[in-house]
């Protein structure tokens, strides 16, 4: 397991009980390098949306855990945030919540000469995601292999 994955897994295990105690949802944990800086980001949500105060509460509480456990051996910035409107669907619970909703799918490699699709999320399993695409008054189901998907998220019209 890569160092990034170990940090994300350990963070998730340590922070999940704290987040659940406040009746929040742990959406995602990421440990990434942007430029020369590393970031440990925790994304949380709740019914009705997360507030800055919610993020501050979890940040303050978990900073104590980070200081005491000291499991990250390099400099990093810790952030707690809401996942935002364009949050990616990653976990099965994200897919389950989004069934019947319009999603955007971006692929690593083109399928039928296209890398981007928009359609209604129809089904998913451990290996595939199925969306229904409407073009020229015709509907077609397209099945994508999950490893081929670079990004899948809810589609929003602004």
C-alpha atoms as a printed R data frame, in Angstrom:
    type eleno elety resid chain resno       x      y       z
1   ATOM     1    CA   UNK     A     1   0.000  0.000   0.000
2   ATOM     2    CA   UNK     A     2   1.366  3.432  -0.951
3   ATOM     3    CA   UNK     A     3   2.254  5.962   1.745
4   ATOM     4    CA   UNK     A     4  -0.640  8.174   0.621
5   ATOM     5    CA   UNK     A     5  -3.115  5.322   1.045
6   ATOM     6    CA   UNK     A     6  -1.759  4.443   4.499
7   ATOM     7    CA   UNK     A     7  -2.125  8.038   5.711
8   ATOM     8    CA   UNK     A     8  -5.663  8.276   4.286
9   ATOM     9    CA   UNK     A     9  -6.689  4.944   5.828
10  ATOM    10    CA   UNK     A    10  -5.278  5.770   9.263
11  ATOM    11    CA   UNK     A    11  -6.843  9.231   9.193
12  ATOM    12    CA   UNK     A    12 -10.220  7.780   8.246
13  ATOM    13    CA   UNK     A    13 -10.044  5.223  11.081
14  ATOM    14    CA   UNK     A    14  -9.116  7.883  13.646
15  ATOM    15    CA   UNK     A    15 -11.516 10.622  12.574
16  ATOM    16    CA   UNK     A    16 -14.633  8.560  11.724
17  ATOM    17    CA   UNK     A    17 -15.812  8.093  15.347
18  ATOM    18    CA   UNK     A    18 -15.402 11.820  16.017
19  ATOM    19    CA   UNK     A    19 -17.387 12.761  12.923
20  ATOM    20    CA   UNK     A    20 -20.135 10.246  13.711
21  ATOM    21    CA   UNK     A    21 -20.349 11.565  17.290
22  ATOM    22    CA   UNK     A    22 -21.340 14.952  15.842
23  ATOM    23    CA   UNK     A    23 -23.833 13.329  13.420
24  ATOM    24    CA   UNK     A    24 -21.789 14.305  10.388
25  ATOM    25    CA   UNK     A    25 -20.893 12.126   7.415
26  ATOM    26    CA   UNK     A    26 -17.305 11.415   6.443
27  ATOM    27    CA   UNK     A    27 -17.319 11.926   2.689
28  ATOM    28    CA   UNK     A    28 -13.635 11.510   1.871
29  ATOM    29    CA   UNK     A    29 -10.060 11.777   3.104
30  ATOM    30    CA   UNK     A    30  -7.222 12.712   0.784
31  ATOM    31    CA   UNK     A    31  -3.500 13.138   1.301
32  ATOM    32    CA   UNK     A    32  -2.098 14.967  -1.714
33  ATOM    33    CA   UNK     A    33   0.899 16.967  -2.818
34  ATOM    34    CA   UNK     A    34   0.185 20.249  -4.592
35  ATOM    35    CA   UNK     A    35   3.341 21.997  -5.688
36  ATOM    36    CA   UNK     A    36   5.814 21.518  -2.863
37  ATOM    37    CA   UNK     A    37   3.142 21.363  -0.132
38  ATOM    38    CA   UNK     A    38   1.347 18.292   1.190
39  ATOM    39    CA   UNK     A    39  -2.287 18.523   2.297
40  ATOM    40    CA   UNK     A    40  -4.343 16.234   4.497
41  ATOM    41    CA   UNK     A    41  -7.954 17.033   3.647
42  ATOM    42    CA   UNK     A    42 -11.057 15.673   5.309
43  ATOM    43    CA   UNK     A    43 -14.413 16.281   3.638
44  ATOM    44    CA   UNK     A    44 -17.514 16.171   5.840
45  ATOM    45    CA   UNK     A    45 -21.213 16.695   5.237
46  ATOM    46    CA   UNK     A    46 -24.558 16.619   7.020
47  ATOM    47    CA   UNK     A    47 -28.218 16.978   6.189
48  ATOM    48    CA   UNK     A    48 -28.778 20.604   5.219
49  ATOM    49    CA   UNK     A    49 -25.103 21.211   4.516
50  ATOM    50    CA   UNK     A    50 -21.959 21.734   6.522
51  ATOM    51    CA   UNK     A    51 -20.998 25.116   8.013
52  ATOM    52    CA   UNK     A    52 -17.660 26.788   8.685
53  ATOM    53    CA   UNK     A    53 -18.291 26.243  12.399
54  ATOM    54    CA   UNK     A    54 -18.754 22.499  11.785
55  ATOM    55    CA   UNK     A    55 -15.442 22.359   9.922
56  ATOM    56    CA   UNK     A    56 -13.704 24.324  12.678
57  ATOM    57    CA   UNK     A    57 -15.106 21.996  15.357
58  ATOM    58    CA   UNK     A    58 -13.738 18.865  13.681
59  ATOM    59    CA   UNK     A    59 -10.460 20.592  12.805
60  ATOM    60    CA   UNK     A    60  -9.811 21.623  16.419
61  ATOM    61    CA   UNK     A    61 -10.731 18.201  17.814
62  ATOM    62    CA   UNK     A    62  -8.716 16.240  15.280
63  ATOM    63    CA   UNK     A    63  -5.646 18.483  15.573
64  ATOM    64    CA   UNK     A    64  -5.233 17.070  19.099
65  ATOM    65    CA   UNK     A    65  -5.335 13.531  17.671
66  ATOM    66    CA   UNK     A    66  -2.814 14.419  14.967
67  ATOM    67    CA   UNK     A    67  -0.472 15.861  17.601
68  ATOM    68    CA   UNK     A    68  -0.738 12.859  19.910
69  ATOM    69    CA   UNK     A    69  -0.579 10.089  17.274
70  ATOM    70    CA   UNK     A    70   2.043 11.855  15.113
71  ATOM    71    CA   UNK     A    71   1.727  9.258  12.313
72  ATOM    72    CA   UNK     A    72   2.650 11.578   9.423
73  ATOM    73    CA   UNK     A    73   6.410 12.040   9.204
74  ATOM    74    CA   UNK     A    74   6.483 15.004   6.823
75  ATOM    75    CA   UNK     A    75   5.214 18.574   6.912
76  ATOM    76    CA   UNK     A    76   1.600 19.029   5.764
77  ATOM    77    CA   UNK     A    77  -1.396 21.323   6.062
78  ATOM    78    CA   UNK     A    78  -4.565 19.889   7.605
79  ATOM    79    CA   UNK     A    79  -7.915 21.079   6.243
80  ATOM    80    CA   UNK     A    80 -11.526 20.179   6.974
81  ATOM    81    CA   UNK     A    81 -14.021 21.149   4.287
82  ATOM    82    CA   UNK     A    82 -17.416 20.477   2.805
83  ATOM    83    CA   UNK     A    83 -17.272 18.366  -0.348
84  ATOM    84    CA   UNK     A    84 -18.923 21.095  -2.431
85  ATOM    85    CA   UNK     A    85 -21.516 20.733  -5.150
86  ATOM    86    CA   UNK     A    86 -19.186 19.080  -7.632
87  ATOM    87    CA   UNK     A    87 -18.041 16.346  -5.301
88  ATOM    88    CA   UNK     A    88 -17.002 13.138  -7.005
89  ATOM    89    CA   UNK     A    89 -18.883  9.900  -6.443
90  ATOM    90    CA   UNK     A    90 -16.367  7.510  -4.921
91  ATOM    91    CA   UNK     A    91 -18.020  5.192  -2.442
92  ATOM    92    CA   UNK     A    92 -21.010  2.915  -2.881
93  ATOM    93    CA   UNK     A    93 -23.068  5.162  -0.593
94  ATOM    94    CA   UNK     A    94 -22.363  8.082  -2.974
95  ATOM    95    CA   UNK     A    95 -23.621  6.031  -5.915
96  ATOM    96    CA   UNK     A    96 -26.663  4.770  -3.986
97  ATOM    97    CA   UNK     A    97 -27.635  8.328  -3.010
98  ATOM    98    CA   UNK     A    98 -27.265  9.469  -6.638
99  ATOM    99    CA   UNK     A    99 -29.255  6.738  -8.414
100 ATOM   100    CA   UNK     A   100 -31.731  8.395 -10.780
101 ATOM   101    CA   UNK     A   101 -29.750 11.660 -10.789
102 ATOM   102    CA   UNK     A   102 -27.951 13.233 -13.739
103 ATOM   103    CA   UNK     A   103 -24.187 12.638 -13.607
104 ATOM   104    CA   UNK     A   104 -21.112 13.643 -15.588
105 ATOM   105    CA   UNK     A   105 -18.627 10.911 -16.430
106 ATOM   106    CA   UNK     A   106 -15.083 11.664 -17.571
107 ATOM   107    CA   UNK     A   107 -12.964  8.823 -18.870
108 ATOM   108    CA   UNK     A   108  -9.210  8.343 -18.953
109 ATOM   109    CA   UNK     A   109  -9.424  7.081 -22.542
110 ATOM   110    CA   UNK     A   110 -12.061  7.778 -25.178
111 ATOM   111    CA   UNK     A   111 -14.975  5.383 -25.658
112 ATOM   112    CA   UNK     A   112 -16.681  5.752 -29.041
113 ATOM   113    CA   UNK     A   113 -14.432  8.783 -29.650
114 ATOM   114    CA   UNK     A   114 -15.754 10.584 -26.539
115 ATOM   115    CA   UNK     A   115 -14.180 11.093 -23.129
116 ATOM   116    CA   UNK     A   116 -17.124 12.871 -21.482
117 ATOM   117    CA   UNK     A   117 -20.687 11.666 -21.038
118 ATOM   118    CA   UNK     A   118 -23.726 13.048 -19.222
119 ATOM   119    CA   UNK     A   119 -26.697 10.884 -18.328
120 ATOM   120    CA   UNK     A   120 -28.901  9.459 -15.600
121 ATOM   121    CA   UNK     A   121 -27.166  7.110 -13.160
122 ATOM   122    CA   UNK     A   122 -29.034  3.856 -13.635
123 ATOM   123    CA   UNK     A   123 -26.909  1.229 -11.875
124 ATOM   124    CA   UNK     A   124 -23.535  0.474 -10.356
125 ATOM   125    CA   UNK     A   125 -21.611 -2.413  -8.874
126 ATOM   126    CA   UNK     A   126 -18.013 -3.047  -7.835
127 ATOM   127    CA   UNK     A   127 -16.837 -3.238 -11.467
128 ATOM   128    CA   UNK     A   128 -19.166 -1.040 -13.528
129 ATOM   129    CA   UNK     A   129 -21.326  2.086 -13.669
130 ATOM   130    CA   UNK     A   130 -24.323  2.349 -16.014
131 ATOM   131    CA   UNK     A   131 -25.862  5.614 -17.178
132 ATOM   132    CA   UNK     A   132 -28.763  6.303 -19.528
133 ATOM   133    CA   UNK     A   133 -27.863  8.841 -22.191
134 ATOM   134    CA   UNK     A   134 -30.524 10.653 -24.242
135 ATOM   135    CA   UNK     A   135 -29.630 11.893 -27.720
136 ATOM   136    CA   UNK     A   136 -31.964 12.764 -30.579
137 ATOM   137    CA   UNK     A   137 -35.004 11.526 -28.587
138 ATOM   138    CA   UNK     A   138 -33.395  8.102 -28.135
139 ATOM   139    CA   UNK     A   139 -32.153  6.592 -24.900
140 ATOM   140    CA   UNK     A   140 -29.152  4.328 -24.645
141 ATOM   141    CA   UNK     A   141 -27.578  2.655 -21.641
142 ATOM   142    CA   UNK     A   142 -23.800  2.908 -21.521
143 ATOM   143    CA   UNK     A   143 -21.791  0.713 -19.175
144 ATOM   144    CA   UNK     A   144 -18.391  1.960 -18.030
145 ATOM   145    CA   UNK     A   145 -15.737 -0.094 -16.290
146 ATOM   146    CA   UNK     A   146 -15.022  1.684 -13.002
147 ATOM   147    CA   UNK     A   147 -11.219  1.707 -13.504
148 ATOM   148    CA   UNK     A   148 -11.772  3.550 -16.821
149 ATOM   149    CA   UNK     A   149 -13.551  6.444 -15.063
150 ATOM   150    CA   UNK     A   150 -11.348  9.417 -14.223
151 ATOM   151    CA   UNK     A   151 -14.209 11.327 -12.563
152 ATOM   152    CA   UNK     A   152 -17.908 10.868 -11.972
153 ATOM   153    CA   UNK     A   153 -20.005 13.498 -10.211
154 ATOM   154    CA   UNK     A   154 -23.477 14.974 -10.145
155 ATOM   155    CA   UNK     A   155 -24.173 17.231 -13.127
156 ATOM   156    CA   UNK     A   156 -25.319 20.761 -12.414
157 ATOM   157    CA   UNK     A   157 -26.803 23.281 -14.816
158 ATOM   158    CA   UNK     A   158 -25.947 26.863 -13.894
